[in-house]
PDB file of C-alpha atoms in Angstrom:
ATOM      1  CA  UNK A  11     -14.905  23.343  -1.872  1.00  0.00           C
ATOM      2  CA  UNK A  12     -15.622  24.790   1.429  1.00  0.00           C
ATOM      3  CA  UNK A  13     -12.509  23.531   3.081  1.00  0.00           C
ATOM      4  CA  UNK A  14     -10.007  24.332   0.261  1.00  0.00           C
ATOM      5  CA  UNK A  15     -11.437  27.812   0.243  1.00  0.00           C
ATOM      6  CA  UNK A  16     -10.662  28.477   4.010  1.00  0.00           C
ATOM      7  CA  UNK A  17      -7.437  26.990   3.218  1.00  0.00           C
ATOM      8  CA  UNK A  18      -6.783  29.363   0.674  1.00  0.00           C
ATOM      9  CA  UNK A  19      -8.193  32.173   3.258  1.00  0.00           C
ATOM     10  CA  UNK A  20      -5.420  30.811   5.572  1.00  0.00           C
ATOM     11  CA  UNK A  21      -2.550  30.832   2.767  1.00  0.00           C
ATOM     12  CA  UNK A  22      -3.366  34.425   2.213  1.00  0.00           C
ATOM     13  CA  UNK A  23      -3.131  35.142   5.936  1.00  0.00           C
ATOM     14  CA  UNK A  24      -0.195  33.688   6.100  1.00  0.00           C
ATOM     15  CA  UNK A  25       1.630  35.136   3.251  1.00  0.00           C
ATOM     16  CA  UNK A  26       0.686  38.431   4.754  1.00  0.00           C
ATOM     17  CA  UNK A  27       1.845  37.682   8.486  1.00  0.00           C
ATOM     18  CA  UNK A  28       5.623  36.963   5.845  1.00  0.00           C
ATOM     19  CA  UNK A  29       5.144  40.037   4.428  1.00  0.00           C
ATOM     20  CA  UNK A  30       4.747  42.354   7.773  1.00  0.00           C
ATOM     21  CA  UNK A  31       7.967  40.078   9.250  1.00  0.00           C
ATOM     22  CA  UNK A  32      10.029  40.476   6.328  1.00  0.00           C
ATOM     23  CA  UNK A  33       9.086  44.269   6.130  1.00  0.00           C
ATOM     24  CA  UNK A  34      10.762  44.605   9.159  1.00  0.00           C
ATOM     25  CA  UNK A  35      13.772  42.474   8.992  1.00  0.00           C
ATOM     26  CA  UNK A  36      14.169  44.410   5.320  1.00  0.00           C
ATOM     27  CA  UNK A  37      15.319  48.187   7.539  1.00  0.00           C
ATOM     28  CA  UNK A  38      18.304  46.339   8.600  1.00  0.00           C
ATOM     29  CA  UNK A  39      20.686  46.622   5.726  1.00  0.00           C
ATOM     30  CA  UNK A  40      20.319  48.217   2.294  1.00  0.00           C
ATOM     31  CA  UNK A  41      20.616  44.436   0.618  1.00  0.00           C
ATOM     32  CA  UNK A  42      17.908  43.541   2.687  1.00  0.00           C
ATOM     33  CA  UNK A  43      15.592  46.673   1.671  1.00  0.00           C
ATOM     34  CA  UNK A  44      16.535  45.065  -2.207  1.00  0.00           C
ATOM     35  CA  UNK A  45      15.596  41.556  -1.470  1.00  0.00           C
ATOM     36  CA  UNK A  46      12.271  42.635   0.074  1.00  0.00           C
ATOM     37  CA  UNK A  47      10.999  44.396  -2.593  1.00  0.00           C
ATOM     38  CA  UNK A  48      11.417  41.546  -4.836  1.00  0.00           C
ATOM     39  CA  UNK A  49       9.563  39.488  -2.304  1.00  0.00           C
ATOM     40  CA  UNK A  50       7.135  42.082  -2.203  1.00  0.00           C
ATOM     41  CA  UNK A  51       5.987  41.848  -6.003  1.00  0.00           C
ATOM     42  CA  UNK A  52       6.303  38.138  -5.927  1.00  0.00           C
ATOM     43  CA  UNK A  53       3.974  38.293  -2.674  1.00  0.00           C
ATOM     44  CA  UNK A  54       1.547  40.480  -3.870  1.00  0.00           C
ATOM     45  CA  UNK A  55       0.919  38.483  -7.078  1.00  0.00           C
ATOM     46  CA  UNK A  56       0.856  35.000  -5.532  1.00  0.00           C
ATOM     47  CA  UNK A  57      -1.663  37.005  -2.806  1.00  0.00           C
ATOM     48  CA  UNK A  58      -4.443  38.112  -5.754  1.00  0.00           C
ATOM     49  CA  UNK A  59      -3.951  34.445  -7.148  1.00  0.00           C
ATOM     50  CA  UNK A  60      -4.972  33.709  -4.170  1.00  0.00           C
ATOM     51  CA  UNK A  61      -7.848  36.224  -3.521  1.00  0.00           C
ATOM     52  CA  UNK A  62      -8.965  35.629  -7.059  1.00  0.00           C
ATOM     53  CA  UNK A  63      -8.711  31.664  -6.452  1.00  0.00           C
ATOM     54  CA  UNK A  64     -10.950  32.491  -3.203  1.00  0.00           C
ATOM     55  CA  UNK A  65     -13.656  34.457  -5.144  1.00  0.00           C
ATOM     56  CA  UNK A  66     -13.804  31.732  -7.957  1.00  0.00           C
ATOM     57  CA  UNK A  67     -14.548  29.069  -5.355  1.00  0.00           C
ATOM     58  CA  UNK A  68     -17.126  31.085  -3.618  1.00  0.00           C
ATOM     59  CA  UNK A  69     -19.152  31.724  -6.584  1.00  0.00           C
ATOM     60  CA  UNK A  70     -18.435  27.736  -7.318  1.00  0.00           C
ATOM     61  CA  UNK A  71     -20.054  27.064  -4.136  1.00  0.00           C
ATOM     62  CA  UNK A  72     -22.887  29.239  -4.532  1.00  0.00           C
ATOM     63  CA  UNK A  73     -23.455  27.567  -7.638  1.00  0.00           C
ATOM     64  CA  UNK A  74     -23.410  24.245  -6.258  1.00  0.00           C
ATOM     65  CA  UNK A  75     -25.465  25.084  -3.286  1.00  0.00           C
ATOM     66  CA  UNK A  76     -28.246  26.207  -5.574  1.00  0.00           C
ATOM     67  CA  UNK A  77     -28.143  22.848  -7.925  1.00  0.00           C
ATOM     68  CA  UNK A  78     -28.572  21.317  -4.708  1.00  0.00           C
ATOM     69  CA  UNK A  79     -31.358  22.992  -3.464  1.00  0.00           C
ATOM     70  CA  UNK A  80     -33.348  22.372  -7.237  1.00  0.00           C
ATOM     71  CA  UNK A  81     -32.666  18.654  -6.946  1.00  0.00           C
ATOM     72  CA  UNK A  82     -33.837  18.972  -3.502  1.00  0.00           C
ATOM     73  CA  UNK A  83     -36.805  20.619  -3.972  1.00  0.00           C
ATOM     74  CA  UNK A  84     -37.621  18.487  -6.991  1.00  0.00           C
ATOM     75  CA  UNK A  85     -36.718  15.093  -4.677  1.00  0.00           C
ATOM     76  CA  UNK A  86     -39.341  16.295  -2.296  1.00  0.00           C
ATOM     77  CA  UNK A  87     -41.672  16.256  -5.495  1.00  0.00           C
ATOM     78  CA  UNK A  88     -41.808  12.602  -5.440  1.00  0.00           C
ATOM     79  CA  UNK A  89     -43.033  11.314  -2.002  1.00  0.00           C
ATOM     80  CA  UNK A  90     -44.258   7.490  -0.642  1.00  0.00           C
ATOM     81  CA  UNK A  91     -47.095   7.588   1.955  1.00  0.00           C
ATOM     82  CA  UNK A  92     -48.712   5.586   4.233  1.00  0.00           C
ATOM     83  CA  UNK A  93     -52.719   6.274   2.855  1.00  0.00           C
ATOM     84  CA  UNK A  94     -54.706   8.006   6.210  1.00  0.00           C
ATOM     85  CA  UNK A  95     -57.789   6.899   4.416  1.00  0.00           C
ATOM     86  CA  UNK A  96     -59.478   4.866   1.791  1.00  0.00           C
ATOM     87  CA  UNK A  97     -59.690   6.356  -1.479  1.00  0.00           C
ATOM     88  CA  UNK A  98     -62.706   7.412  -2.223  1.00  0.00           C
ATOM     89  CA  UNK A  99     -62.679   5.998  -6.095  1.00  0.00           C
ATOM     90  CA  UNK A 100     -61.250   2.188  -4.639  1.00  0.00           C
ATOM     91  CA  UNK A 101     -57.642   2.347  -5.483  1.00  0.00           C
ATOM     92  CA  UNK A 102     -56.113   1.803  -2.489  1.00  0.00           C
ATOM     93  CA  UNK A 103     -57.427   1.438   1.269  1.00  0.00           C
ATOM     94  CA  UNK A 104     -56.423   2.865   4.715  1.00  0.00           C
ATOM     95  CA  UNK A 105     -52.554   1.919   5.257  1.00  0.00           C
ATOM     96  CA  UNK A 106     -51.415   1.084   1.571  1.00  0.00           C
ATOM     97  CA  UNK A 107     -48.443   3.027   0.485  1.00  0.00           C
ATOM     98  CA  UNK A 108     -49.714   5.716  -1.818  1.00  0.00           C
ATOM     99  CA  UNK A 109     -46.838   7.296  -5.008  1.00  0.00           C
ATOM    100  CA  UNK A 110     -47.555  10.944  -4.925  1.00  0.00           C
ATOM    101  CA  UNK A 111     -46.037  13.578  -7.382  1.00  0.00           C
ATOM    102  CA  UNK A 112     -46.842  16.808  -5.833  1.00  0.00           C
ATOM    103  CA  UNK A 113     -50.218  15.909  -4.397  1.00  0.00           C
ATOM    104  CA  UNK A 114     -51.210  13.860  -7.356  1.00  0.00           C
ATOM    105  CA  UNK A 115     -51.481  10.240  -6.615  1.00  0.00           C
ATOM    106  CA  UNK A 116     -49.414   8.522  -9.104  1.00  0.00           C
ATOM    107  CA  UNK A 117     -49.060   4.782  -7.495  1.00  0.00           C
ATOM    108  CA  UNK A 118     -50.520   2.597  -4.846  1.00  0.00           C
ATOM    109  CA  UNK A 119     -50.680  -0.775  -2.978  1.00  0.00           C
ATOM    110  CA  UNK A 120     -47.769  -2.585  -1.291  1.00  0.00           C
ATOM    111  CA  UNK A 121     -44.609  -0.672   0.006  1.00  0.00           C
ATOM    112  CA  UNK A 122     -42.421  -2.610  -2.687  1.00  0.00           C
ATOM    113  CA  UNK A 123     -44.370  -1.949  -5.882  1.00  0.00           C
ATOM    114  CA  UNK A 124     -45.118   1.694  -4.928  1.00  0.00           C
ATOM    115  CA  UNK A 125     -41.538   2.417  -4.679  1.00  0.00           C
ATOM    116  CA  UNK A 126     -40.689   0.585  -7.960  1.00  0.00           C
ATOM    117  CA  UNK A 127     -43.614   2.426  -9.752  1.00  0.00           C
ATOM    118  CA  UNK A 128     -42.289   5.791  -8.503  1.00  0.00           C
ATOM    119  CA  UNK A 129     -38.801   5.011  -9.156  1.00  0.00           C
ATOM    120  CA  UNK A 130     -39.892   4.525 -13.008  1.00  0.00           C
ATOM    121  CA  UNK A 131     -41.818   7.440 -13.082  1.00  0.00           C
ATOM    122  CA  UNK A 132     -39.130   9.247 -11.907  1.00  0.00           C
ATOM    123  CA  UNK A 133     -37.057   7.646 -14.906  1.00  0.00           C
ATOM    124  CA  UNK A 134     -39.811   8.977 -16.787  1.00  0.00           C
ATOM    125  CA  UNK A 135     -39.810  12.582 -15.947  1.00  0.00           C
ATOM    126  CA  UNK A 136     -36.156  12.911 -17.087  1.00  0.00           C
TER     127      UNK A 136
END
């Protein structure tokens, strides 16, 4: 969305470099004064297209940009750990991987069956 907005950005910068250059090729003869000004309304309109193309992408991309930074935040909800310790109530021990949700310890034991205990809680919480 990025790109095609700069490219948009460009297309208006471009369509107003036409408009300066036939501006001054339109002093040269009184048909010429008549054919710019009907360039000049068709310019202008395709131009706020444009700028109102450019706006609706931006807040598009604002948009998006914040849905990504909720699914972010809730990925980094749901983390796998190597345990630093034993647990103190026996369910896992020094170097098992440990399923946290926020810091609540949700799963434990081998890498494997951590990760397929988080990815169905994860199931879960939608």
């Amino acid at each position: 969305m990025e790109i095609l907005r700069d490219r948009l950005s460009e297309q208006v910068d471009q369509l107003q470099a036409n408009i300066g250059r036939e501006g001054q090729n339109s002093v040269e003869s009184f048909e010429s004064s008549q054919a710019y000004s009907a360039f000049l309304t068709g310019a202008m309109a395709q131009r706020e297209k444009l700028r109102g193309s450019i706006a609706d992408l931006g807040l598009e991309i604002s948009a998006a940009k914040d849905d990504l930074a909720d699914a972010y935040r809730e990925l980094k909800s749901y983390e796998i750990a190597q345990a630093a310790r034993d647990d103190v109530s026996g369910r896992f021990r020094q170097g098992d991987a440990v399923g946290l949700i926020g810091d609540q310890v949700v799963a434990w034991g081998g890498t494997g069956s951590t990760l397929a205990a988080m990815i169905e809680r994860v199931g879960e919480d939608r």
